[in-house]
Each structure stands twice: as C-alpha cells, then as structure tokens.
PDB file of C-alpha atoms in Angstrom:
ATOM      1  CA  MET A   1     -27.077   1.085 -10.392  1.00 47.00           C
ATOM      2  CA  SER A   2     -27.719   3.445  -8.501  1.00 47.00           C
ATOM      3  CA  ILE A   3     -24.721   5.385  -6.725  1.00 49.00           C
ATOM      4  CA  ASP A   4     -25.828   7.300  -4.026  1.00 49.00           C
ATOM      5  CA  ARG A   5     -25.400   7.964  -0.143  1.00 51.00           C
ATOM      6  CA  LEU A   6     -25.811   4.593   0.612  1.00 54.00           C
ATOM      7  CA  SER A   7     -25.312   2.440  -2.723  1.00 65.00           C
ATOM      8  CA  THR A   8     -22.643  -0.232  -2.360  1.00 68.00           C
ATOM      9  CA  THR A   9     -20.210   2.025  -4.728  1.00 68.00           C
ATOM     10  CA  ALA A  10     -20.731   5.062  -2.829  1.00 71.00           C
ATOM     11  CA  SER A  11     -20.012   3.219   0.632  1.00 71.00           C
ATOM     12  CA  LEU A  12     -16.785   1.688  -0.649  1.00 73.00           C
ATOM     13  CA  ILE A  13     -15.714   5.154  -2.561  1.00 75.00           C
ATOM     14  CA  ALA A  14     -16.109   6.575   0.603  1.00 73.00           C
ATOM     15  CA  ALA A  15     -13.918   3.779   2.745  1.00 73.00           C
ATOM     16  CA  LEU A  16     -11.649   4.984   0.007  1.00 74.00           C
ATOM     17  CA  ARG A  17     -11.627   8.216   0.871  1.00 75.00           C
ATOM     18  CA  SER A  18     -11.059   7.748   4.758  1.00 75.00           C
ATOM     19  CA  GLU A  19      -8.126   4.877   4.352  1.00 73.00           C
ATOM     20  CA  LEU A  20      -6.511   7.779   1.548  1.00 71.00           C
ATOM     21  CA  SER A  21      -6.228  10.263   3.853  1.00 73.00           C
ATOM     22  CA  ARG A  22      -5.469   8.021   6.852  1.00 70.00           C
ATOM     23  CA  LYS A  23      -2.605   7.079   4.374  1.00 63.00           C
ATOM     24  CA  THR A  24      -1.303   9.790   3.488  1.00 60.00           C
ATOM     25  CA  GLU A  25      -0.574  12.084   6.924  1.00 61.00           C
ATOM     26  CA  ARG A  26       0.875   8.805   7.986  1.00 57.00           C
ATOM     27  CA  VAL A  27       3.099   8.977   4.519  1.00 53.00           C
ATOM     28  CA  GLY A  28       3.252  12.673   4.659  1.00 54.00           C
ATOM     29  CA  GLY A  29       3.492  12.886   8.196  1.00 50.00           C
ATOM     30  CA  LYS A  30       1.684  15.735   8.511  1.00 49.00           C
ATOM     31  CA  ASN A  31      -1.305  16.407  11.531  1.00 45.00           C
ATOM     32  CA  THR A  32      -2.695  19.684  10.483  1.00 44.00           C
ATOM     33  CA  PRO A  33      -6.650  20.364  10.436  1.00 43.00           C
ATOM     34  CA  ALA A  34      -7.958  20.030   7.421  1.00 43.00           C
ATOM     35  CA  SER A  35      -9.212  23.476   7.703  1.00 39.00           C
ATOM     36  CA  GLU A  36      -4.960  24.172   6.977  1.00 44.00           C
ATOM     37  CA  GLU A  37      -4.387  21.980   4.102  1.00 44.00           C
ATOM     38  CA  ALA A  38      -5.197  23.462   0.769  1.00 44.00           C
ATOM     39  CA  PRO A  39      -7.535  22.563  -0.965  1.00 42.00           C
ATOM     40  CA  PRO A  40      -7.410  19.455  -3.599  1.00 44.00           C
ATOM     41  CA  PRO A  41      -6.274  20.784  -6.837  1.00 45.00           C
ATOM     42  CA  ALA A  42      -9.132  21.723  -9.447  1.00 45.00           C
ATOM     43  CA  ARG A  43     -10.378  18.864 -11.868  1.00 49.00           C
ATOM     44  CA  THR A  44     -10.926  19.313 -15.228  1.00 50.00           C
ATOM     45  CA  GLY A  45     -13.990  17.503 -16.698  1.00 53.00           C
ATOM     46  CA  LYS A  46     -17.139  16.476 -13.863  1.00 67.00           C
ATOM     47  CA  ARG A  47     -16.916  12.897 -13.080  1.00 78.00           C
ATOM     48  CA  ASP A  48     -18.809  10.332 -15.110  1.00 86.00           C
ATOM     49  CA  LEU A  49     -21.024   8.008 -13.112  1.00 88.00           C
ATOM     50  CA  ALA A  50     -21.401   6.074 -15.817  1.00 90.00           C
ATOM     51  CA  ALA A  51     -18.380   5.787 -17.679  1.00 91.00           C
ATOM     52  CA  LEU A  52     -17.254   4.125 -13.492  1.00 91.00           C
ATOM     53  CA  ARG A  53     -19.978   1.710 -13.879  1.00 90.00           C
ATOM     54  CA  ARG A  54     -19.439   0.523 -17.399  1.00 91.00           C
ATOM     55  CA  ASP A  55     -15.587   0.629 -16.400  1.00 92.00           C
ATOM     56  CA  LEU A  56     -16.441  -1.648 -12.832  1.00 91.00           C
ATOM     57  CA  ALA A  57     -18.529  -3.837 -14.813  1.00 89.00           C
ATOM     58  CA  GLU A  58     -15.931  -5.058 -17.424  1.00 91.00           C
ATOM     59  CA  LEU A  59     -13.382  -5.357 -14.849  1.00 89.00           C
ATOM     60  CA  LEU A  60     -15.737  -7.891 -13.112  1.00 87.00           C
ATOM     61  CA  LYS A  61     -17.483  -9.241 -16.171  1.00 87.00           C
ATOM     62  CA  ASP A  62     -15.398 -12.488 -16.139  1.00 88.00           C
ATOM     63  CA  VAL A  63     -15.640 -12.639 -12.205  1.00 86.00           C
ATOM     64  CA  PRO A  64     -18.035 -15.979 -11.290  1.00 86.00           C
ATOM     65  CA  ALA A  65     -20.475 -14.754  -8.720  1.00 77.00           C
ATOM     66  CA  GLY A  66     -19.793 -16.519  -5.385  1.00 79.00           C
ATOM     67  CA  ASP A  67     -16.015 -16.933  -6.232  1.00 84.00           C
ATOM     68  CA  ALA A  68     -14.377 -15.588  -3.438  1.00 83.00           C
ATOM     69  CA  GLU A  69     -11.215 -16.434  -4.682  1.00 89.00           C
ATOM     70  CA  ALA A  70     -12.555 -14.639  -8.544  1.00 88.00           C
ATOM     71  CA  LEU A  71     -13.001 -11.672  -6.602  1.00 85.00           C
ATOM     72  CA  ASP A  72     -10.280 -11.042  -4.272  1.00 86.00           C
ATOM     73  CA  ALA A  73      -8.093 -11.271  -7.410  1.00 89.00           C
ATOM     74  CA  ALA A  74     -10.238  -8.527  -9.134  1.00 89.00           C
ATOM     75  CA  ARG A  75     -10.084  -6.410  -5.421  1.00 89.00           C
ATOM     76  CA  PRO A  76      -6.935  -4.900  -6.505  1.00 92.00           C
ATOM     77  CA  ARG A  77      -8.180  -3.268  -9.950  1.00 92.00           C
ATOM     78  CA  VAL A  78     -11.498  -2.690  -8.480  1.00 91.00           C
ATOM     79  CA  ILE A  79      -9.905  -0.164  -5.981  1.00 91.00           C
ATOM     80  CA  ARG A  80      -7.401   1.422  -8.239  1.00 93.00           C
ATOM     81  CA  THR A  81     -10.399   2.463 -10.738  1.00 93.00           C
ATOM     82  CA  ILE A  82     -12.916   3.875  -8.399  1.00 91.00           C
ATOM     83  CA  LEU A  83      -9.489   5.700  -7.444  1.00 91.00           C
ATOM     84  CA  LEU A  84      -8.707   7.337 -10.251  1.00 92.00           C
ATOM     85  CA  TRP A  85     -12.179   7.955 -10.976  1.00 92.00           C
ATOM     86  CA  GLU A  86     -12.564  10.030  -7.941  1.00 91.00           C
ATOM     87  CA  PHE A  87      -9.045  11.469  -7.385  1.00 90.00           C
ATOM     88  CA  GLY A  88      -7.600  11.201 -11.442  1.00 90.00           C
ATOM     89  CA  SER A  89      -5.133   9.972 -12.824  1.00 88.00           C
ATOM     90  CA  GLU A  90      -2.471  12.150 -11.551  1.00 91.00           C
ATOM     91  CA  LEU A  91      -2.973  10.199  -8.353  1.00 89.00           C
ATOM     92  CA  ARG A  92      -0.726   7.412 -10.075  1.00 89.00           C
ATOM     93  CA  GLU A  93       2.141  10.260  -9.771  1.00 90.00           C
ATOM     94  CA  HIS A  94       2.155  10.068  -6.286  1.00 88.00           C
ATOM     95  CA  SER A  95       5.494   8.964  -4.788  1.00 90.00           C
ATOM     96  CA  GLN A  96       3.552   6.491  -2.766  1.00 90.00           C
ATOM     97  CA  TRP A  97       1.043   5.447  -4.928  1.00 92.00           C
ATOM     98  CA  GLN A  98       1.994   1.769  -5.011  1.00 92.00           C
ATOM     99  CA  PRO A  99       2.625   1.327  -1.713  1.00 93.00           C
ATOM    100  CA  MET A 100      -1.007   2.899  -0.858  1.00 92.00           C
ATOM    101  CA  LEU A 101      -2.608   0.940  -3.703  1.00 92.00           C
ATOM    102  CA  ASP A 102      -1.125  -2.238  -1.546  1.00 93.00           C
ATOM    103  CA  SER A 103      -1.936  -1.403   1.532  1.00 92.00           C
ATOM    104  CA  LEU A 104      -5.666  -0.028   0.906  1.00 91.00           C
ATOM    105  CA  VAL A 105      -6.689  -3.518  -0.695  1.00 91.00           C
ATOM    106  CA  GLN A 106      -5.068  -5.477   1.829  1.00 91.00           C
ATOM    107  CA  THR A 107      -6.573  -3.181   4.557  1.00 90.00           C
ATOM    108  CA  LEU A 108     -10.683  -4.010   2.466  1.00 87.00           C
ATOM    109  CA  GLN A 109      -9.248  -7.461   2.054  1.00 88.00           C
ATOM    110  CA  THR A 110      -9.097  -8.292   5.810  1.00 90.00           C
ATOM    111  CA  ASP A 111     -12.445  -5.954   6.835  1.00 89.00           C
ATOM    112  CA  GLU A 112     -15.576  -8.734   6.265  1.00 90.00           C
ATOM    113  CA  SER A 113     -18.204  -5.883   5.504  1.00 90.00           C
ATOM    114  CA  HIS A 114     -16.050  -4.197   2.625  1.00 87.00           C
ATOM    115  CA  ARG A 115     -16.120  -7.751   1.029  1.00 84.00           C
ATOM    116  CA  GLN A 116     -19.661  -8.085   1.419  1.00 87.00           C
ATOM    117  CA  ALA A 117     -19.980  -4.329   0.096  1.00 86.00           C
ATOM    118  CA  MET A 118     -17.352  -6.050  -3.740  1.00 82.00           C
ATOM    119  CA  SER A 119     -19.833  -8.970  -3.775  1.00 82.00           C
ATOM    120  CA  ARG A 120     -22.851  -6.905  -3.508  1.00 86.00           C
ATOM    121  CA  LEU A 121     -21.200  -4.407  -6.013  1.00 83.00           C
ATOM    122  CA  LEU A 122     -20.434  -7.506  -8.338  1.00 80.00           C
ATOM    123  CA  SER A 123     -24.322  -8.336  -7.868  1.00 81.00           C
ATOM    124  CA  GLU A 124     -25.717  -4.959  -8.972  1.00 85.00           C
ATOM    125  CA  LEU A 125     -23.116  -4.426 -11.726  1.00 82.00           C
ATOM    126  CA  ARG A 126     -24.654  -8.208 -13.011  1.00 74.00           C
ATOM    127  CA  VAL A 127     -28.003  -6.577 -13.693  1.00 66.00           C
TER     128      VAL A 127
END
C-alpha cells in the first residue's frame, strides 16, 4: 500500500486532521487564526508508515471483506490507531480525547465517502 497524497490512508488522515481541528476549536472555544496559534509540540522520532500499515493490517485481519457490520465495529480502533500515529500518544492525555474520538467516529461513519474509503483501505491492506 502506498501512502501518498491520493491514497486511501492519506485521505482518511486528512479527514481526521480536519475534523480534529474543528472539534478542538469548538471544544476550546477559540477562534484565532492559524497564524496566531502556537505551533504543535515537536515530536521525537519519525513516524513509520510501515509500522502504521502493520498495525492497521493487524487490526483488520479478522474483519471479513464485504461485511459492513464488522467494518463498522472495527472503525473506532482504526481511527484511534491513525490518530495516535499522526498526533502521538500524548493525544490520549487531552481532557476531551474520548468525546473527540467518539465524535470523529460518528462523523466518519455517517459519511458514505469515508465508509467507502475505509472499505478500500481494508482491501488494500489485504493485498
């Protein structure tokens, strides 16, 4: 699976980033322009795409292809894995972590394009 600007994983990460930033702004109640916000904390180490791919493949290995109900059940774990890979495990320490995760899962689950992207991701990981 290649992770580039047009890949399924990249589009899911972009959607998660977008939704996460909207949720953070609403929860935090701040409406400051991006130029005035503090930069994100520096991360130590480089994110390993191969490790993300292995983690996602492991999570989805028992999900039958074409089983929408099983994929829906796995979606929260997949989203959690991608968020923690993208933003670091410190994200779990945020006071709004669980409500934010639940909101992201619900939002992405109701959007048909994201449901299809999740199905494509499952197919790509099975290759």
